[in-house]
């Protein structure tokens, strides 16, 4: 029922915070599409990050958030482990705000005449940006510290349990629950 450029916020919990057979806990996996209206600017990635921050704060308030586009995948099953090692490997957390993987495109032309792989940016310019405190946020494939998005640390004493859509609607405005998505493709 939703149109591409005109719909309320859509939230679907694809994977609830449950345990495996071995007793290991898994994080939430949530599909989120921000509200779009032809009457209002949606601010592209900044708008998506604002909604991600608000919705995830109501649902889990976890200290780390993962932001990926809906058509992306990780070709390394240990990507979360590597990102956590990088984020948590500093003596002081103020030295790392986010960890992102370079975006790669598959199935393109062999010689890449349009520069889709962005090799110069990631390999040459990215290394040079270390002098001005590192690489810029590329828009996807990124683990963020929640404190960095907020600008100030949220109170550590506040703990959130998984909440229903009625509470979520109060925090995020009009929200639709996406039904019919049973598995990740």
CSV table of C-alpha atoms in Angstrom, one decimal:
chain,number,residue,atom,x,y,z
A,1,UNK,CA,0.0,0.0,0.0
A,2,UNK,CA,3.0,2.3,0.4
A,3,UNK,CA,4.2,4.5,-2.5
A,4,UNK,CA,8.0,4.9,-2.9
A,5,UNK,CA,8.1,8.6,-2.2
A,6,UNK,CA,5.0,8.9,0.0
A,7,UNK,CA,4.7,6.7,3.0
A,8,UNK,CA,5.0,6.8,6.8
A,9,UNK,CA,7.9,5.2,8.7
A,10,UNK,CA,8.0,1.4,8.1
A,11,UNK,CA,9.5,-0.9,10.8
A,12,UNK,CA,9.8,-4.7,10.7
A,13,UNK,CA,11.6,-6.7,13.3
A,14,UNK,CA,13.2,-9.4,11.2
A,15,UNK,CA,15.2,-11.1,14.0
A,16,UNK,CA,14.3,-10.5,17.6
A,17,UNK,CA,16.9,-10.6,20.3
A,18,UNK,CA,16.8,-14.4,20.9
A,19,UNK,CA,19.2,-17.1,21.7
A,20,UNK,CA,20.7,-19.8,19.5
A,21,UNK,CA,20.7,-23.5,20.4
A,22,UNK,CA,24.1,-23.0,22.0
A,23,UNK,CA,22.8,-20.2,24.2
A,24,UNK,CA,24.5,-17.3,22.4
A,25,UNK,CA,22.5,-14.1,22.2
A,26,UNK,CA,21.9,-12.5,18.8
A,27,UNK,CA,21.3,-8.7,18.3
A,28,UNK,CA,18.1,-7.3,16.9
A,29,UNK,CA,17.8,-7.1,13.1
A,30,UNK,CA,15.3,-4.5,12.1
A,31,UNK,CA,14.2,-3.3,8.6
A,32,UNK,CA,13.6,0.5,8.8
A,33,UNK,CA,12.3,2.8,6.1
A,34,UNK,CA,12.0,6.4,7.1
A,35,UNK,CA,8.9,8.5,6.4
A,36,UNK,CA,8.8,10.2,3.0
A,37,UNK,CA,6.4,12.8,1.9
A,38,UNK,CA,6.4,14.9,-1.3
A,39,UNK,CA,5.7,17.9,0.9
A,40,UNK,CA,8.8,17.6,3.1
A,41,UNK,CA,12.5,17.2,2.3
A,42,UNK,CA,13.8,13.8,3.6
A,43,UNK,CA,17.5,14.8,3.8
A,44,UNK,CA,18.7,11.5,2.3
A,45,UNK,CA,21.2,9.7,4.6
A,46,UNK,CA,20.9,12.2,7.4
A,47,UNK,CA,17.2,11.7,7.6
A,48,UNK,CA,17.7,7.9,7.6
A,49,UNK,CA,20.3,8.2,10.4
A,50,UNK,CA,17.9,10.4,12.5
A,51,UNK,CA,15.2,7.8,12.2
A,52,UNK,CA,17.6,4.9,12.9
A,53,UNK,CA,18.8,6.6,16.0
A,54,UNK,CA,15.3,7.4,17.3
A,55,UNK,CA,13.8,4.0,16.6
A,56,UNK,CA,16.8,2.0,17.9
A,57,UNK,CA,16.8,4.0,21.1
A,58,UNK,CA,13.2,3.0,21.8
A,59,UNK,CA,13.8,-0.6,20.9
A,60,UNK,CA,17.1,-1.5,22.4
A,61,UNK,CA,19.3,1.6,23.2
A,62,UNK,CA,22.4,-0.5,22.3
A,63,UNK,CA,25.7,1.4,22.4
A,64,UNK,CA,26.5,0.4,18.8
A,65,UNK,CA,24.3,0.7,15.6
A,66,UNK,CA,24.9,-0.8,12.2
A,67,UNK,CA,23.7,1.1,9.2
A,68,UNK,CA,23.5,-0.7,5.8
A,69,UNK,CA,21.4,-0.1,2.7
A,70,UNK,CA,18.7,-2.7,2.0
A,71,UNK,CA,20.6,-4.1,-1.0
A,72,UNK,CA,23.9,-4.6,0.7
A,73,UNK,CA,25.4,-7.8,2.2
A,74,UNK,CA,28.6,-8.7,4.0
A,75,UNK,CA,30.8,-11.2,2.2
A,76,UNK,CA,32.7,-11.9,5.5
A,77,UNK,CA,30.8,-13.6,8.3
A,78,UNK,CA,33.2,-12.1,10.9
A,79,UNK,CA,32.6,-8.4,9.8
A,80,UNK,CA,30.9,-7.6,13.1
A,81,UNK,CA,33.7,-9.1,15.1
A,82,UNK,CA,36.3,-7.1,13.2
A,83,UNK,CA,34.3,-3.9,13.6
A,84,UNK,CA,33.9,-4.5,17.4
A,85,UNK,CA,37.7,-5.2,17.7
A,86,UNK,CA,38.4,-1.8,16.0
A,87,UNK,CA,35.7,0.1,17.9
A,88,UNK,CA,36.5,-1.3,21.3
A,89,UNK,CA,40.3,-1.7,20.8
A,90,UNK,CA,41.1,1.9,21.9
A,91,UNK,CA,42.0,2.7,25.5
A,92,UNK,CA,39.5,5.6,25.3
A,93,UNK,CA,36.3,5.5,23.3
A,94,UNK,CA,36.6,9.1,22.2
A,95,UNK,CA,39.3,8.0,19.7
A,96,UNK,CA,36.8,6.0,17.5
A,97,UNK,CA,33.3,7.1,16.5
A,98,UNK,CA,32.6,4.6,13.7
A,99,UNK,CA,34.0,1.8,11.6
A,100,UNK,CA,33.0,1.3,8.0
A,101,UNK,CA,33.8,-1.1,5.3
A,102,UNK,CA,34.5,0.2,1.8
A,103,UNK,CA,31.6,-0.3,-0.5
A,104,UNK,CA,32.2,-2.6,-3.5
A,105,UNK,CA,30.0,-3.3,-6.5
A,106,UNK,CA,29.8,-6.6,-8.2
A,107,UNK,CA,28.9,-7.4,-11.8
A,108,UNK,CA,30.2,-4.2,-13.3
A,109,UNK,CA,32.4,-3.7,-16.3
A,110,UNK,CA,35.9,-5.1,-16.0
A,111,UNK,CA,37.8,-1.9,-16.6
A,112,UNK,CA,35.4,0.2,-14.5
A,113,UNK,CA,35.2,3.2,-16.9
A,114,UNK,CA,32.7,5.0,-14.7
A,115,UNK,CA,34.7,4.8,-11.5
A,116,UNK,CA,32.1,2.8,-9.6
A,117,UNK,CA,34.6,1.0,-7.4
A,118,UNK,CA,35.9,4.3,-6.0
A,119,UNK,CA,39.4,2.9,-5.8
A,120,UNK,CA,41.1,6.3,-5.8
A,121,UNK,CA,38.9,7.6,-2.9
A,122,UNK,CA,39.3,4.5,-0.7
A,123,UNK,CA,42.9,3.7,-1.3
A,124,UNK,CA,44.6,7.1,-2.0
A,125,UNK,CA,42.5,9.9,-0.7
A,126,UNK,CA,41.2,7.9,2.3
A,127,UNK,CA,44.7,7.2,3.6
A,128,UNK,CA,45.5,10.9,3.3
A,129,UNK,CA,42.6,11.9,5.4
A,130,UNK,CA,44.2,10.4,8.4
A,131,UNK,CA,45.9,13.7,9.0
A,132,UNK,CA,42.5,15.4,9.5
A,133,UNK,CA,41.2,12.7,11.8
A,134,UNK,CA,40.3,10.0,9.3
A,135,UNK,CA,37.9,9.0,6.6
A,136,UNK,CA,34.4,10.6,6.2
A,137,UNK,CA,31.2,8.6,6.6
A,138,UNK,CA,30.3,7.0,3.2
A,139,UNK,CA,26.6,6.5,3.9
A,140,UNK,CA,26.4,2.7,4.4
A,141,UNK,CA,28.2,-0.3,5.7
A,142,UNK,CA,29.1,1.4,9.0
A,143,UNK,CA,29.0,0.6,12.7
A,144,UNK,CA,28.4,3.8,14.7
A,145,UNK,CA,28.7,4.5,18.4
A,146,UNK,CA,25.4,5.8,19.6
A,147,UNK,CA,27.2,8.5,21.7
A,148,UNK,CA,28.7,10.0,18.5
A,149,UNK,CA,25.3,10.3,16.8
A,150,UNK,CA,23.8,11.9,19.9
A,151,UNK,CA,26.6,14.3,20.4
A,152,UNK,CA,26.6,13.6,24.1
A,153,UNK,CA,26.6,10.4,26.0
A,154,UNK,CA,23.1,9.1,26.8
A,155,UNK,CA,22.5,8.2,30.4
A,156,UNK,CA,23.9,4.8,31.1
A,157,UNK,CA,21.4,4.1,33.8
A,158,UNK,CA,18.4,4.0,31.4
A,159,UNK,CA,17.7,0.5,30.2
A,160,UNK,CA,15.1,-0.2,27.5
A,161,UNK,CA,13.4,-3.5,26.9
A,162,UNK,CA,11.9,-4.4,23.6
A,163,UNK,CA,8.7,-2.4,23.1
A,164,UNK,CA,5.6,-2.8,21.0
A,165,UNK,CA,4.6,-0.7,18.1
A,166,UNK,CA,2.2,1.5,20.2
A,167,UNK,CA,5.1,2.9,22.2
A,168,UNK,CA,7.2,3.1,19.0
A,169,UNK,CA,4.5,5.2,17.3
A,170,UNK,CA,4.6,7.7,20.2
A,171,UNK,CA,8.3,8.1,19.7
A,172,UNK,CA,8.6,8.1,15.9
A,173,UNK,CA,5.3,9.4,14.7
A,174,UNK,CA,3.1,7.3,12.4
A,175,UNK,CA,4.6,3.9,11.9
A,176,UNK,CA,3.5,0.9,9.8
A,177,UNK,CA,4.5,-2.6,10.6
A,178,UNK,CA,5.7,-4.4,7.5
A,179,UNK,CA,4.1,-7.8,7.2
A,180,UNK,CA,4.9,-10.7,5.0
A,181,UNK,CA,8.7,-10.6,5.3
A,182,UNK,CA,9.7,-13.9,6.8
A,183,UNK,CA,13.3,-14.3,5.9
A,184,UNK,CA,16.3,-12.4,4.6
A,185,UNK,CA,17.1,-13.0,1.0
